[in-house]
Coordinates of C-alpha atoms and ligand atoms in Angstrom, one line a residue:
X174 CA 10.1 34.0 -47.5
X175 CA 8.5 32.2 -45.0
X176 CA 11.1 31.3 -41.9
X177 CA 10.5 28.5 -39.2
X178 CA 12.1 26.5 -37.0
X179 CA 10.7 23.1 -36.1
X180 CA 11.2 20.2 -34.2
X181 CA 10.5 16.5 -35.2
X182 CA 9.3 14.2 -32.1
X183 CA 10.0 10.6 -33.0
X184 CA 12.5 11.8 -35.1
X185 CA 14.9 8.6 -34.7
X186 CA 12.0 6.7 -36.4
X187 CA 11.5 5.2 -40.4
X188 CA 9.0 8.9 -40.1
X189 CA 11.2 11.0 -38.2
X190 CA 14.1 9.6 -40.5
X191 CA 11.9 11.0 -43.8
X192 CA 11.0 14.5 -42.0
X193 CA 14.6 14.9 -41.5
X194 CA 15.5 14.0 -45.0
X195 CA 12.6 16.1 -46.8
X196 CA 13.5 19.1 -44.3
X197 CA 17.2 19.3 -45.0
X198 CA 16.8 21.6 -47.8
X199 CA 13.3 23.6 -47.0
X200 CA 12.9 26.8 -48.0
X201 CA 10.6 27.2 -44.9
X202 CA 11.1 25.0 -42.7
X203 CA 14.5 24.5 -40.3
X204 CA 14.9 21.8 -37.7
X205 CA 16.3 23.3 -34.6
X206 CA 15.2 20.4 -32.1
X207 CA 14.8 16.6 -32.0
X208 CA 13.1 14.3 -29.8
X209 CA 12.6 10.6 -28.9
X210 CA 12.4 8.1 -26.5
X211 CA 14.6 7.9 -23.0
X212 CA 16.9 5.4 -25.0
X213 CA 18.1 7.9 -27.4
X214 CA 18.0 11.3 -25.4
X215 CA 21.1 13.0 -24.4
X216 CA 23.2 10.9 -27.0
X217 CA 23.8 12.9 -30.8
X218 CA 21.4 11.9 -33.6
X219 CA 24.0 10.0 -35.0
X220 CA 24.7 7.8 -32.1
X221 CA 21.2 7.4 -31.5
X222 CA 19.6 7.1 -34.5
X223 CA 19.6 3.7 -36.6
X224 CA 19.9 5.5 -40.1
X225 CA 17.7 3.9 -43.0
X226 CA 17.6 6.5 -46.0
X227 CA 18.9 6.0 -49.0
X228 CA 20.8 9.2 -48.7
X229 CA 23.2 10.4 -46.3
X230 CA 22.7 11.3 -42.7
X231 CA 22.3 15.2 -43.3
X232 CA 25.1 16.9 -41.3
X233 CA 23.1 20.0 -39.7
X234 CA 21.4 16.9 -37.6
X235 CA 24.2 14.2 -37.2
X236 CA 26.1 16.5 -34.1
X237 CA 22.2 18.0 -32.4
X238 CA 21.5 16.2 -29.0
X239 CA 18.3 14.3 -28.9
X240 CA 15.7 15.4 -26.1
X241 CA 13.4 13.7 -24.2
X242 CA 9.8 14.8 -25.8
X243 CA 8.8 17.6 -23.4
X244 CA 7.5 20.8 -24.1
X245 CA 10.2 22.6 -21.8
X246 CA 13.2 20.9 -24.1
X247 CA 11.3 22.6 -26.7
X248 CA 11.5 26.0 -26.3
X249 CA 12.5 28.4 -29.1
X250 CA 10.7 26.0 -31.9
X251 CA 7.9 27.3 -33.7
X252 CA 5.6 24.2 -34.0
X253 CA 6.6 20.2 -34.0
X254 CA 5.9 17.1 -36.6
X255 CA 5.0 14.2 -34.6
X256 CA 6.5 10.8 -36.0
X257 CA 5.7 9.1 -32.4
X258 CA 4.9 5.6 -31.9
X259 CA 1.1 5.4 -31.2
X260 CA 1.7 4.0 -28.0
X261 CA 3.1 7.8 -26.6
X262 CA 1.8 10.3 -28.9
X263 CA -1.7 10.6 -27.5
X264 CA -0.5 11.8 -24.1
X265 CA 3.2 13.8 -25.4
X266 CA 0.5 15.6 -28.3
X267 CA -1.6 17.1 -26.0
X268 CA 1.3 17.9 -23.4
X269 CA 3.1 20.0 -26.2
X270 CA -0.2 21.8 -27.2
X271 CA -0.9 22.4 -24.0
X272 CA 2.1 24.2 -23.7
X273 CA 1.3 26.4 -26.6
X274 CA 3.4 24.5 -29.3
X275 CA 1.4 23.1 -32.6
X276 CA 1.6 19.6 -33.2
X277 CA 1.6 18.6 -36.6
X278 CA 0.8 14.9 -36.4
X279 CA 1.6 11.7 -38.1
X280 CA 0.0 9.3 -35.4
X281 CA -3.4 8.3 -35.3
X282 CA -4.5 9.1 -31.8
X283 CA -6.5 12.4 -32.5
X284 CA -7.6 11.5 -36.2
X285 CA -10.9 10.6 -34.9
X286 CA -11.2 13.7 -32.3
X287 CA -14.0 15.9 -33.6
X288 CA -12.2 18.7 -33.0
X289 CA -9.1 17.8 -35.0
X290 CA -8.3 18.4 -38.6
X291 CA -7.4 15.1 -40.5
X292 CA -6.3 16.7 -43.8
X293 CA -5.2 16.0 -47.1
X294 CA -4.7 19.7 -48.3
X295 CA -5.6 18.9 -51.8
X296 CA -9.3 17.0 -50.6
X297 CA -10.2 19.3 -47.7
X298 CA -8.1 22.0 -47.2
X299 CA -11.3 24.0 -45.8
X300 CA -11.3 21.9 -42.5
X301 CA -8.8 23.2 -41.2
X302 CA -11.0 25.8 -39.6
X303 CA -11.2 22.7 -36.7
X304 CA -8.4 24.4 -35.3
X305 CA -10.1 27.1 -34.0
X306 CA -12.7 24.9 -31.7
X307 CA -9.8 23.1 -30.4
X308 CA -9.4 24.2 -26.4
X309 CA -5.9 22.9 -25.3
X310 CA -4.8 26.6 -24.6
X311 CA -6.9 29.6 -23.2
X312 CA -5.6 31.8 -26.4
X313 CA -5.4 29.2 -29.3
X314 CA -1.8 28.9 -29.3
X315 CA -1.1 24.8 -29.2
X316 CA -3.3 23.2 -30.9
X317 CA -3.2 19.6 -33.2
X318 CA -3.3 18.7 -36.9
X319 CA -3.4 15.1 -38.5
X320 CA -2.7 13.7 -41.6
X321 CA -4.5 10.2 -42.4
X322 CA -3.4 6.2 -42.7
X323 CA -1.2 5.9 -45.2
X324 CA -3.7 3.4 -47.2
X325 CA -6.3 6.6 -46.5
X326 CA -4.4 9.0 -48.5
X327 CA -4.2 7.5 -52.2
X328 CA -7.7 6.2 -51.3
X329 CA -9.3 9.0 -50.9
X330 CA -7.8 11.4 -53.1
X331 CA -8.5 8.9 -55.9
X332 CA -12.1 8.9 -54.3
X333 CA -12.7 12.3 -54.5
X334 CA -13.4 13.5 -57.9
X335 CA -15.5 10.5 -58.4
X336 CA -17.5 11.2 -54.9
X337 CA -17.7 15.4 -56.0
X338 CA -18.9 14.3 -59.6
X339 CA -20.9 10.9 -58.9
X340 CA -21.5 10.7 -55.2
X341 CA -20.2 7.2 -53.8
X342 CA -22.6 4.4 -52.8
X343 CA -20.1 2.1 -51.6
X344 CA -15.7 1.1 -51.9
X345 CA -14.3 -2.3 -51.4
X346 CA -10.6 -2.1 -52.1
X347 CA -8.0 -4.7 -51.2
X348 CA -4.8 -2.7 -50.3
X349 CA -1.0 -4.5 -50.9
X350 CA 0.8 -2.3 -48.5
X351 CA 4.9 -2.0 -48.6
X352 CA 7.2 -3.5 -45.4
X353 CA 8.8 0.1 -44.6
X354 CA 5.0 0.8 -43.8
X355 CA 5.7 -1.0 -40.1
X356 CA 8.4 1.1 -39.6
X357 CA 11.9 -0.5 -38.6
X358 CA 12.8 -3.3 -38.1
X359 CA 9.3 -4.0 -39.5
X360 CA 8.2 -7.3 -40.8
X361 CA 10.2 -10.4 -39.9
X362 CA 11.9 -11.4 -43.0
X363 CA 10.7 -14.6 -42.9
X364 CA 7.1 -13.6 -42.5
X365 CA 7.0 -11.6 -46.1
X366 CA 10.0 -12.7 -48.4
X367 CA 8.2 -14.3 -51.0
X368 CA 5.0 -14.1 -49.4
X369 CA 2.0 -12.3 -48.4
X370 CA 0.5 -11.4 -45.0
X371 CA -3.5 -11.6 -45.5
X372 CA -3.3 -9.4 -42.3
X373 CA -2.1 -6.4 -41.0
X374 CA -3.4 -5.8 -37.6
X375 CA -5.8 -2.8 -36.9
X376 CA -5.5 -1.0 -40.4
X377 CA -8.4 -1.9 -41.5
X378 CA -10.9 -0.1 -39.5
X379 CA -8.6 2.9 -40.2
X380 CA -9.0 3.0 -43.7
X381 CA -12.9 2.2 -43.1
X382 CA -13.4 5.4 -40.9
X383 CA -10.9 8.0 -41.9
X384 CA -12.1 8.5 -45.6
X385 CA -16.0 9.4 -44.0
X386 CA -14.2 12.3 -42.0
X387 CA -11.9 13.4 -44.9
X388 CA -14.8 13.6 -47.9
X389 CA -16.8 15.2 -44.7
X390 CA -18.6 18.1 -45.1
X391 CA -18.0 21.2 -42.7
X392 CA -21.0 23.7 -42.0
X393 CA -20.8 26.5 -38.9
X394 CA -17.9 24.3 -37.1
X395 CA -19.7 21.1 -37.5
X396 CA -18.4 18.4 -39.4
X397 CA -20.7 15.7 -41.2
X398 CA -19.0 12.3 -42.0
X399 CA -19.8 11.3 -45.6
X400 CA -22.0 8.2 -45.3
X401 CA -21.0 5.3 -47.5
X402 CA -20.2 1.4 -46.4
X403 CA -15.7 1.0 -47.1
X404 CA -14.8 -2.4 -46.8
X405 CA -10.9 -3.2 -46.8
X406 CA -9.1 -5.8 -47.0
X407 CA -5.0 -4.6 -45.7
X408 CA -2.7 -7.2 -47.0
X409 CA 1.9 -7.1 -47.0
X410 CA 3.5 -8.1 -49.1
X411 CA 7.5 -7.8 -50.3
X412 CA 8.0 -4.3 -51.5
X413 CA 9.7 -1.7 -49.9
X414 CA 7.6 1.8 -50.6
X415 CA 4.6 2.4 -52.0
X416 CA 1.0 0.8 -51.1
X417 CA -1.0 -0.1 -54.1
X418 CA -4.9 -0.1 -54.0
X419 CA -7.1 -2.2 -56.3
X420 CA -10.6 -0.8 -55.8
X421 CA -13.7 -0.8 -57.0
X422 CA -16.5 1.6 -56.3
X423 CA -20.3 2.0 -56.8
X424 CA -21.6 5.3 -57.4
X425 CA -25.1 7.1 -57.2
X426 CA -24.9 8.5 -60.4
X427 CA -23.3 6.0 -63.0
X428 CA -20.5 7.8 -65.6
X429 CA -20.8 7.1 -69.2
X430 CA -18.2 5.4 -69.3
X431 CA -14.7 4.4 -68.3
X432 CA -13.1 7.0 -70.4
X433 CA -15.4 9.6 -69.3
X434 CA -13.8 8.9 -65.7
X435 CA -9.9 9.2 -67.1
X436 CA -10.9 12.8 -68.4
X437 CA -12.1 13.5 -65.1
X438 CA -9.1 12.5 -63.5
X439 CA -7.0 14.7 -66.1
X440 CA -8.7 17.7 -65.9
X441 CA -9.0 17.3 -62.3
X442 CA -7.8 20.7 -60.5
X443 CA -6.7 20.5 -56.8
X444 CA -7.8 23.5 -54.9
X445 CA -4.2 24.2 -53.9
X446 CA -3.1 24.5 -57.0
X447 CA -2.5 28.4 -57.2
X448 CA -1.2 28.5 -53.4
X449 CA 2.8 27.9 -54.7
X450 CA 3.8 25.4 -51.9
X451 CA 7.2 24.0 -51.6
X452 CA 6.2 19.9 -51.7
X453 CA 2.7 20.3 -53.9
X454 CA 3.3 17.9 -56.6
X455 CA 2.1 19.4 -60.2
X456 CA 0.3 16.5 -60.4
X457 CA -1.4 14.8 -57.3
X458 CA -3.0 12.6 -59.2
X459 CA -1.6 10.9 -61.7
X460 CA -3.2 9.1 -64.2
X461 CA -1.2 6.6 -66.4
X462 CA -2.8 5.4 -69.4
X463 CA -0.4 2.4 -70.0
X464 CA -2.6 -0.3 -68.4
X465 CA 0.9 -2.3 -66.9
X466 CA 1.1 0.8 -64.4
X467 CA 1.2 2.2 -61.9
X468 CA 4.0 0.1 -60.2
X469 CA 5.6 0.9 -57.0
X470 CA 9.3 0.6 -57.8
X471 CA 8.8 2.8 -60.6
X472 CA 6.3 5.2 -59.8
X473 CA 6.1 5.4 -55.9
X474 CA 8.9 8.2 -56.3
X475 CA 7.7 10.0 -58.6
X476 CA 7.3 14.0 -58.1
X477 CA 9.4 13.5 -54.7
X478 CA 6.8 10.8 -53.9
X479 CA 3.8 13.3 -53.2
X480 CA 1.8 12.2 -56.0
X481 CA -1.1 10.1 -56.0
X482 CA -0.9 7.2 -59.3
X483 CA -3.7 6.3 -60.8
X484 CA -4.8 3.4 -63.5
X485 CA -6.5 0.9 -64.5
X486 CA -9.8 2.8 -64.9
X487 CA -12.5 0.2 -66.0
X488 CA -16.4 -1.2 -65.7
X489 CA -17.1 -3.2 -62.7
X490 CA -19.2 -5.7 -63.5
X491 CA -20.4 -6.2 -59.7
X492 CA -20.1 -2.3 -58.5
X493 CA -19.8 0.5 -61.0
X494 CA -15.7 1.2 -61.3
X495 CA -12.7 -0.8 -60.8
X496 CA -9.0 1.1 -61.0
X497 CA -5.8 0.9 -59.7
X498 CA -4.5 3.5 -56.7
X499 CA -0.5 4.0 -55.6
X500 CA 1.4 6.3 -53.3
X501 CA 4.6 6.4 -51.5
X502 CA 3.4 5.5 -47.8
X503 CA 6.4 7.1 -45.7
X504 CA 6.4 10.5 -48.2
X505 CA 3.0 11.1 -49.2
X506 CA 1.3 8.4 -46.6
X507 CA 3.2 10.0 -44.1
X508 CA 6.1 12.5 -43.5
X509 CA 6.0 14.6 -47.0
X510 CA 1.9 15.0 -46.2
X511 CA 2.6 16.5 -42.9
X512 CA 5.1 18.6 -44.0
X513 CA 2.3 20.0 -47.1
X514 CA 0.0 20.3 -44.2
X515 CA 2.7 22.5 -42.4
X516 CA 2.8 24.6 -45.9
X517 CA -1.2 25.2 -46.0
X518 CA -1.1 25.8 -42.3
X519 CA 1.7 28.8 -43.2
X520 CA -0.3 29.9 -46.1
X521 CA -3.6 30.2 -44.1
X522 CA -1.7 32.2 -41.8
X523 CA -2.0 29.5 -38.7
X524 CA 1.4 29.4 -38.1
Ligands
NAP837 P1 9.2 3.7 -35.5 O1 10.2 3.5 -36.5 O2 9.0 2.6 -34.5 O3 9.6 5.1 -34.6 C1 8.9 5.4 -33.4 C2 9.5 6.7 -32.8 O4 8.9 6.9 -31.6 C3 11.0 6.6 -32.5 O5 11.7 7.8 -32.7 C4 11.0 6.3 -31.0 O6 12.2 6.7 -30.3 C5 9.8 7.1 -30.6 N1 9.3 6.7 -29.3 C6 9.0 5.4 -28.9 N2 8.6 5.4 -27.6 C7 8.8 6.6 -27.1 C8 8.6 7.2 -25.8 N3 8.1 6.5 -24.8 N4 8.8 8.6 -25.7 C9 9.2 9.3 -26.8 N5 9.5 8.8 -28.0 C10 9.2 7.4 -28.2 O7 7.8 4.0 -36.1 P2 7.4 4.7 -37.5 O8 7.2 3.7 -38.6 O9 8.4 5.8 -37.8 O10 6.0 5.3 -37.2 C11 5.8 6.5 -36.4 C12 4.4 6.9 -36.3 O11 3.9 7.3 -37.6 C13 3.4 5.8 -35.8 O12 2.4 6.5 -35.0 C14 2.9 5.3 -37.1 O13 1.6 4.7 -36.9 C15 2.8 6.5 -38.0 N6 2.8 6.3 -39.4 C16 3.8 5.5 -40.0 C17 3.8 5.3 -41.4 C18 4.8 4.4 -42.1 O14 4.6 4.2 -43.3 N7 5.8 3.9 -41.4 C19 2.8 5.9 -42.2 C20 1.9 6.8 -41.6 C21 1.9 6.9 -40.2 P3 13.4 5.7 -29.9 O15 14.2 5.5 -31.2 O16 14.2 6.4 -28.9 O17 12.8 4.4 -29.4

């Protein structure tokens, strides 16, 4: 059995919160260090951390002492998740894999970095070979791993047995993304209780760009971008978890129909199936053939909130296809991917 011990930067966060409750009972994976901000170092995790899970605090982190995010408070750890605020975790990323620690990264700053693997294990688990052009240590030591937008990961695992079957011409989705998405405290409560926000600021060129580089196609260390237009409209509205999708696609070669597309997503087979990780849902895409779902109070947790929900599936009568996408934005969206990331990572022998 595969034996580890990690430590979560950001971990005081609504992210570093779930990595600390999807870690407490890995079979892999145990958290020997946590990090944050000045504010919260040198105090316990349970002084400094504002606890928002549903479950309890786990007691094997309520008594550790959070550290400031440097690679010297860090020693003895086999590799980190990154839950940082964007506005740090460019410049704390690179410090750590300079030092020879692997980041494992929830923020956005390197998702665009040619050299960095944005994965989804289940749509590209081959481009994790990145890592090996990466040059933040002489010997290949530290090195960086992201895992996409939390919008980007539902999209573009529903996208990709349509784009490996069909080939896409073109997505337009409008996204309805869930409050614990801004972290905590989030949303001002009277900005979104019975409302929605037509904006969220900066998603949308996200969600427009990271889908290119996941469906991307990786020949002798180069990486191509697919090349189709995305345009998204990111909109909040008054749900706790789970972003829901409706999107519609035009494709290059059109199906016969929409129940030709369902089988397809049935029979689909991830390319991770046979590799036995600890968080792969059986199922990472979902397809529910009552047309009333999928609904994020009663699906987002579904399969520990790793799955990908699917419905919906009908003719456009502008574009080609019209369905219905769903996942859990803080588990699958977020912490849970990383930590199947981390999984692959082991399995490939990287870590
Ligand atoms: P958050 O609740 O605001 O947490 C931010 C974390 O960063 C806290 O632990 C905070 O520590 C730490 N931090 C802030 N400034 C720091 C500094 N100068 N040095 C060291 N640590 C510092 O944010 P979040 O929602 O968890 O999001 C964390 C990251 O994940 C962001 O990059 C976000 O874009 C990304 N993400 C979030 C979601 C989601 O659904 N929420 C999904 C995907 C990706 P203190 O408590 O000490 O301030």
């Amino acid at each position: 059995m595969p034996d580890y011990n990690v430590g979560i930067l950001g971990a005081t966060g609504a992210v570093g919160q779930k990595f600390i409750r999807l870690l407490q009972d890995h079979p892999w994976f145990t958290i020997a260090a946590l990090g944050a901000s000045s504010r919260s170092a040198e105090k316990t995790y349970r002084e400094a951390a504002n606890w928002i899970e549903a479950t309890a605090m786990p007691g094997t982190v309520a008594d550790l002492v959070v550290r400031e995010c440097e690679p010297s408070q860090f020693t003895g750890v086999d590799f980190v998740f990154s839950g940082l605020d964007s506005s740090v975790a460019g410049d704390v990323e690179r410090t750590f894999a300079e030092a020879g620690i692997p980041v494992i990264s929830n923020a956005k700053n390197f998702r665009t970095d040619p050299t960095v693997p944005l994965l989804i294990p289940e749509v590209n688990p081959d481009h994790i070979e990145m890592i090996g052009s990466q040059t933040f240590t002489k010997d290949g030591s530290g090195w960086i791993i992201t895992n996409p937008n939390c919008v980007a990961v539902p999209l573009t695992t529903s996208l990709k047995p349509l784009f490996d079957t069909y080939g896409l011409e073109s997505v337009i989705l409008t996204s309805m993304q869930a409050v614990s998405g801004a972290g905590y405290p989030g949303v001002p409560s009277l900005d979104i209780m019975g409302n929605v926000v037509p904006l969220i600021s900066g998603e949308e060129p996200k969600i427009h760009e990271e889908p290119l580089k996941l469906l991307g196609s990786l020949s002798g260390g180069t990486l191509t971008h697919a090349d189709f237009p995305v345009q998204a409209t990111a909109t909040r509205v008054p749900v706790i978890n789970g972003h829901l999708l409706s999107v519609t696609v035009g494709l290059h070669k059109k199906p016969g129909s929409a129940d030709e597309v369902k089988e397809l997503y049935r029979n689909w087979k991830s390319p991770i199936a046979d590799l036995d990780l600890p968080s792969a849902p059986d199922y990472p895409i979902f397809y529910y053939d009552d047309e009333r779902y999928p609904q994020p109070r009663l699906h987002a947790d579904a399969e520990n909130g790793m799955r990908t929900a699917v419905g919906r599936m009908r003719s456009s009568a502008v574009l080609d296809l019209s369905y219905i996408a769903m996942a859990h934005n803080t588990v699958r969206g977020a912490a849970g991917g990383a930590i199947l990331n981390a999984e692959l990572l082991v399995r490939r022998e990287y870590l």
